[in-house]
Amino acid sequence: RTYPFSIYNLLICSSSINQTLDSPAKPISDLNLSTLRRILSDPDIKSWKCVSLFSFILENPSLFSFQPDLNTHSSLTLRVLSERKFSDAQRLLKPNILRFPFHAIASSVVNETGFEKKVVARFFNSMLMVYSNNGRFDEVVQVFEYMKNNEIKIDEKSLTLHLLNLKRCDQMELANGFFRLMVGSGLDVVTVYSLTV
C-alpha cells in the first residue's frame, strides 16, 4: 500500500514519532493514539499538516488499529482555532457534533489545558454555528446557556447568523423564542442587525 508522500514524510520526520517507531520503514503501522496526540500537539508541525494527517486517518480507518477519540478531535480543533482557522475548525467539529452529545463535547474541551479563554470561546461559538447550520436548533440553545452560565464570551455574529438560519428554515417561532432568550440573558449580545432579522 502506498500513502500520500506528505503523510509518510510527516510521520518519518516528526520528532514526536521517531522515538516510538519500531520500524521506520512502516510508520503508519506503528502509529497509535498517544503518538497521534503528540504529533497533533507538536508546535513544530504546521496545523494544516496535522489536519491532513487527521483527515487521512479518518478517511482510511482500515489502515489503523485505532480511531481518534473525542479528546484528540477537540484538541486539534482548539489548536486550529488558536490560529483563527474557523472554516477548518467547523469542518473538524461537524462529525463530532453529529455523533456525540453536547455535554460530552463540552467536557472534552474543559479537560484541555493550555488554551486561552478566547480560543475556548471560539470553540463554543463554532459549535453553535455547526449545530445551527445542521438544523440542530435545540443544541444551539444548550450551547448558548452553557456559555452564559460559564461566562464564555458569546459572539453576537454567531447568534445573528443562527437567527438568520432559523428564518431561512421558516422557524419564526423558534427565532422569536431565541431572540427573547438573547434579550433576557442580560448579556450584551443583541445588535442592531439582530433586531432587523
mmCIF file of C-alpha atoms in Angstrom:
data_model
loop_
_atom_site.group_PDB
_atom_site.id
_atom_site.type_symbol
_atom_site.label_atom_id
_atom_site.label_comp_id
_atom_site.label_asym_id
_atom_site.label_seq_id
_atom_site.Cartn_x
_atom_site.Cartn_y
_atom_site.Cartn_z
ATOM 1 C CA ARG A 1 0.000 0.000 0.000
ATOM 2 C CA THR A 2 1.304 3.456 -0.860
ATOM 3 C CA TYR A 3 0.484 6.544 1.143
ATOM 4 C CA PRO A 4 0.476 10.188 0.177
ATOM 5 C CA PHE A 5 4.085 11.316 0.340
ATOM 6 C CA SER A 6 3.231 14.268 2.578
ATOM 7 C CA ILE A 7 1.656 11.968 5.205
ATOM 8 C CA TYR A 8 4.532 9.487 5.022
ATOM 9 C CA ASN A 9 7.094 12.299 5.223
ATOM 10 C CA LEU A 10 5.312 13.901 8.177
ATOM 11 C CA LEU A 11 5.401 10.641 10.108
ATOM 12 C CA ILE A 12 9.049 9.931 9.293
ATOM 13 C CA CYS A 13 10.244 13.465 10.075
ATOM 14 C CA SER A 14 8.146 14.052 13.162
ATOM 15 C CA SER A 15 10.253 14.148 16.303
ATOM 16 C CA SER A 16 7.119 13.064 18.155
ATOM 17 C CA ILE A 17 7.015 9.711 16.422
ATOM 18 C CA ASN A 18 10.688 8.988 15.704
ATOM 19 C CA GLN A 19 11.348 7.799 19.247
ATOM 20 C CA THR A 20 8.450 5.320 19.159
ATOM 21 C CA LEU A 21 8.860 3.753 15.735
ATOM 22 C CA ASP A 22 9.575 0.037 15.777
ATOM 23 C CA SER A 23 10.033 0.067 12.038
ATOM 24 C CA PRO A 24 10.845 3.425 10.369
ATOM 25 C CA ALA A 25 10.032 1.835 7.011
ATOM 26 C CA LYS A 26 6.401 1.376 8.135
ATOM 27 C CA PRO A 27 5.492 4.462 10.185
ATOM 28 C CA ILE A 28 1.761 4.095 9.636
ATOM 29 C CA SER A 29 1.585 0.647 11.167
ATOM 30 C CA ASP A 30 3.445 1.925 14.245
ATOM 31 C CA LEU A 31 1.124 4.869 14.757
ATOM 32 C CA ASN A 32 -1.107 4.704 17.831
ATOM 33 C CA LEU A 33 -3.438 7.135 19.597
ATOM 34 C CA SER A 34 -0.889 8.524 22.068
ATOM 35 C CA THR A 35 1.657 9.096 19.281
ATOM 36 C CA LEU A 36 -1.011 10.786 17.179
ATOM 37 C CA ARG A 37 -1.808 13.114 20.088
ATOM 38 C CA ARG A 38 1.872 14.053 20.391
ATOM 39 C CA ILE A 39 2.092 14.767 16.660
ATOM 40 C CA LEU A 40 -1.074 16.887 16.655
ATOM 41 C CA SER A 41 0.124 18.956 19.607
ATOM 42 C CA ASP A 42 3.692 19.405 18.329
ATOM 43 C CA PRO A 43 4.163 23.160 17.730
ATOM 44 C CA ASP A 44 6.927 22.420 15.203
ATOM 45 C CA ILE A 45 4.407 20.765 12.886
ATOM 46 C CA LYS A 46 2.163 23.146 10.978
ATOM 47 C CA SER A 47 -1.506 22.781 11.816
ATOM 48 C CA TRP A 48 -2.518 22.206 8.177
ATOM 49 C CA LYS A 49 -0.253 19.143 8.154
ATOM 50 C CA CYS A 50 -1.897 17.935 11.348
ATOM 51 C CA VAL A 51 -5.337 18.400 9.794
ATOM 52 C CA SER A 52 -4.199 16.482 6.685
ATOM 53 C CA LEU A 53 -2.909 13.589 8.783
ATOM 54 C CA PHE A 54 -6.046 13.582 10.909
ATOM 55 C CA SER A 55 -8.285 13.580 7.826
ATOM 56 C CA PHE A 56 -6.222 10.784 6.281
ATOM 57 C CA ILE A 57 -6.742 8.660 9.396
ATOM 58 C CA LEU A 58 -10.495 9.322 9.391
ATOM 59 C CA GLU A 59 -10.786 8.553 5.668
ATOM 60 C CA ASN A 60 -8.751 5.328 5.910
ATOM 61 C CA PRO A 61 -9.863 3.609 9.118
ATOM 62 C CA SER A 62 -8.850 0.151 7.887
ATOM 63 C CA LEU A 63 -5.172 1.193 7.882
ATOM 64 C CA PHE A 64 -5.093 1.929 11.593
ATOM 65 C CA SER A 65 -5.596 -0.085 14.745
ATOM 66 C CA PHE A 66 -7.313 2.898 16.409
ATOM 67 C CA GLN A 67 -9.611 5.801 15.679
ATOM 68 C CA PRO A 68 -9.098 9.303 17.077
ATOM 69 C CA ASP A 69 -11.202 9.828 20.174
ATOM 70 C CA LEU A 70 -13.258 12.863 21.137
ATOM 71 C CA ASN A 71 -10.437 14.434 23.181
ATOM 72 C CA THR A 72 -8.000 14.194 20.269
ATOM 73 C CA HIS A 73 -10.606 15.708 17.971
ATOM 74 C CA SER A 74 -11.289 18.578 20.395
ATOM 75 C CA SER A 75 -7.600 19.231 20.975
ATOM 76 C CA LEU A 76 -6.884 19.562 17.250
ATOM 77 C CA THR A 77 -9.940 21.777 16.786
ATOM 78 C CA LEU A 78 -8.750 24.070 19.592
ATOM 79 C CA ARG A 79 -5.296 24.233 18.020
ATOM 80 C CA VAL A 80 -6.771 25.203 14.651
ATOM 81 C CA LEU A 81 -8.983 27.811 16.329
ATOM 82 C CA SER A 82 -5.966 29.273 18.141
ATOM 83 C CA GLU A 83 -4.707 30.099 14.635
ATOM 84 C CA ARG A 84 -8.106 31.585 13.716
ATOM 85 C CA LYS A 85 -8.823 28.991 11.001
ATOM 86 C CA PHE A 86 -12.565 28.949 11.523
ATOM 87 C CA SER A 87 -13.683 27.022 8.443
ATOM 88 C CA ASP A 88 -11.155 24.241 9.154
ATOM 89 C CA ALA A 89 -12.363 24.130 12.748
ATOM 90 C CA GLN A 90 -16.003 23.852 11.723
ATOM 91 C CA ARG A 91 -15.133 21.003 9.321
ATOM 92 C CA LEU A 92 -13.366 19.218 12.193
ATOM 93 C CA LEU A 93 -16.275 19.847 14.555
ATOM 94 C CA LYS A 94 -19.084 18.650 12.321
ATOM 95 C CA PRO A 95 -18.557 14.855 12.624
ATOM 96 C CA ASN A 96 -18.284 15.066 16.423
ATOM 97 C CA ILE A 97 -21.260 17.311 16.804
ATOM 98 C CA LEU A 98 -23.411 14.932 14.838
ATOM 99 C CA ARG A 99 -22.106 11.891 16.741
ATOM 100 C CA PHE A 100 -21.620 12.928 20.390
ATOM 101 C CA PRO A 101 -23.966 14.648 22.851
ATOM 102 C CA PHE A 102 -23.242 18.283 23.647
ATOM 103 C CA HIS A 103 -22.148 17.685 27.242
ATOM 104 C CA ALA A 104 -19.548 15.085 26.179
ATOM 105 C CA ILE A 105 -18.037 17.589 23.739
ATOM 106 C CA ALA A 106 -18.124 20.401 26.308
ATOM 107 C CA SER A 107 -16.374 18.171 28.859
ATOM 108 C CA SER A 108 -13.657 17.262 26.363
ATOM 109 C CA VAL A 109 -12.944 20.965 25.817
ATOM 110 C CA VAL A 110 -12.925 21.764 29.531
ATOM 111 C CA ASN A 111 -10.377 18.955 30.038
ATOM 112 C CA GLU A 112 -7.976 20.503 27.511
ATOM 113 C CA THR A 113 -5.444 22.765 29.193
ATOM 114 C CA GLY A 114 -3.131 25.335 27.716
ATOM 115 C CA PHE A 115 -5.648 27.185 25.571
ATOM 116 C CA GLU A 116 -6.603 30.799 26.179
ATOM 117 C CA LYS A 117 -10.167 31.752 27.127
ATOM 118 C CA LYS A 118 -10.680 33.394 23.745
ATOM 119 C CA VAL A 119 -9.790 30.125 21.967
ATOM 120 C CA VAL A 120 -12.283 28.207 24.116
ATOM 121 C CA ALA A 121 -14.866 30.899 23.282
ATOM 122 C CA ARG A 122 -14.132 30.404 19.564
ATOM 123 C CA PHE A 123 -14.691 26.665 20.022
ATOM 124 C CA PHE A 124 -18.137 27.124 21.571
ATOM 125 C CA ASN A 125 -19.130 29.819 19.058
ATOM 126 C CA SER A 126 -18.055 27.482 16.236
ATOM 127 C CA MET A 127 -20.019 24.673 17.872
ATOM 128 C CA LEU A 128 -23.082 26.926 17.990
ATOM 129 C CA MET A 129 -22.714 27.619 14.254
ATOM 130 C CA VAL A 130 -22.239 23.961 13.299
ATOM 131 C CA TYR A 131 -25.351 22.993 15.265
ATOM 132 C CA SER A 132 -27.307 25.819 13.648
ATOM 133 C CA ASN A 133 -26.082 25.048 10.115
ATOM 134 C CA ASN A 134 -27.145 21.416 10.578
ATOM 135 C CA GLY A 135 -30.633 22.190 11.904
ATOM 136 C CA ARG A 136 -29.825 21.114 15.476
ATOM 137 C CA PHE A 137 -31.619 24.099 16.976
ATOM 138 C CA ASP A 138 -32.219 22.642 20.456
ATOM 139 C CA GLU A 139 -28.475 22.114 20.852
ATOM 140 C CA VAL A 140 -27.859 25.764 19.927
ATOM 141 C CA VAL A 141 -29.883 26.731 22.996
ATOM 142 C CA GLN A 142 -27.802 24.298 25.092
ATOM 143 C CA VAL A 143 -24.559 25.862 23.848
ATOM 144 C CA PHE A 144 -25.886 29.371 24.486
ATOM 145 C CA GLU A 145 -26.973 28.505 28.038
ATOM 146 C CA TYR A 146 -23.678 26.730 28.745
ATOM 147 C CA MET A 147 -21.671 29.722 27.519
ATOM 148 C CA LYS A 148 -23.789 32.141 29.525
ATOM 149 C CA ASN A 149 -23.583 30.070 32.718
ATOM 150 C CA ASN A 150 -19.819 29.541 32.380
ATOM 151 C CA GLU A 151 -19.074 33.149 31.403
ATOM 152 C CA ILE A 152 -17.698 32.201 27.990
ATOM 153 C CA LYS A 153 -17.744 35.159 25.592
ATOM 154 C CA ILE A 154 -20.582 34.813 23.107
ATOM 155 C CA ASP A 155 -20.066 36.247 19.628
ATOM 156 C CA GLU A 156 -23.049 38.344 18.555
ATOM 157 C CA LYS A 157 -22.342 37.436 14.928
ATOM 158 C CA SER A 158 -22.877 33.720 15.667
ATOM 159 C CA LEU A 159 -26.207 34.494 17.296
ATOM 160 C CA THR A 160 -27.328 36.691 14.416
ATOM 161 C CA LEU A 161 -26.349 34.001 11.900
ATOM 162 C CA HIS A 162 -28.347 31.493 13.945
ATOM 163 C CA LEU A 163 -31.386 33.790 13.810
ATOM 164 C CA LEU A 164 -30.931 34.001 10.026
ATOM 165 C CA ASN A 165 -30.736 30.188 9.807
ATOM 166 C CA LEU A 166 -33.990 29.917 11.756
ATOM 167 C CA LYS A 167 -35.621 32.477 9.479
ATOM 168 C CA ARG A 168 -34.314 30.693 6.362
ATOM 169 C CA CYS A 169 -35.815 27.410 7.672
ATOM 170 C CA ASP A 170 -39.130 29.193 8.298
ATOM 171 C CA GLN A 171 -38.809 28.629 12.055
ATOM 172 C CA MET A 172 -40.089 32.063 13.078
ATOM 173 C CA GLU A 173 -41.467 30.859 16.400
ATOM 174 C CA LEU A 174 -38.063 29.417 17.327
ATOM 175 C CA ALA A 175 -36.376 32.614 16.100
ATOM 176 C CA ASN A 176 -38.626 34.750 18.306
ATOM 177 C CA GLY A 177 -38.011 32.457 21.273
ATOM 178 C CA PHE A 178 -34.251 32.539 20.752
ATOM 179 C CA PHE A 179 -34.273 36.321 20.390
ATOM 180 C CA ARG A 180 -36.187 36.605 23.682
ATOM 181 C CA LEU A 181 -33.593 34.290 25.247
ATOM 182 C CA MET A 182 -30.830 36.608 23.983
ATOM 183 C CA VAL A 183 -32.556 39.692 25.387
ATOM 184 C CA GLY A 184 -33.399 38.000 28.689
ATOM 185 C CA SER A 185 -29.850 36.736 29.193
ATOM 186 C CA GLY A 186 -28.670 40.123 30.393
ATOM 187 C CA LEU A 187 -25.640 39.772 28.128
ATOM 188 C CA ASP A 188 -24.653 42.395 25.599
ATOM 189 C CA VAL A 189 -25.418 40.174 22.596
ATOM 190 C CA VAL A 190 -28.282 41.978 20.866
ATOM 191 C CA THR A 191 -27.124 44.101 17.934
ATOM 192 C CA VAL A 192 -28.985 46.435 15.612
ATOM 193 C CA TYR A 193 -28.630 43.808 12.884
ATOM 194 C CA SER A 194 -30.135 41.043 15.030
ATOM 195 C CA LEU A 195 -33.079 43.363 15.733
ATOM 196 C CA THR A 196 -33.804 43.561 11.985
ATOM 197 C CA VAL A 197 -33.810 39.779 11.493
#
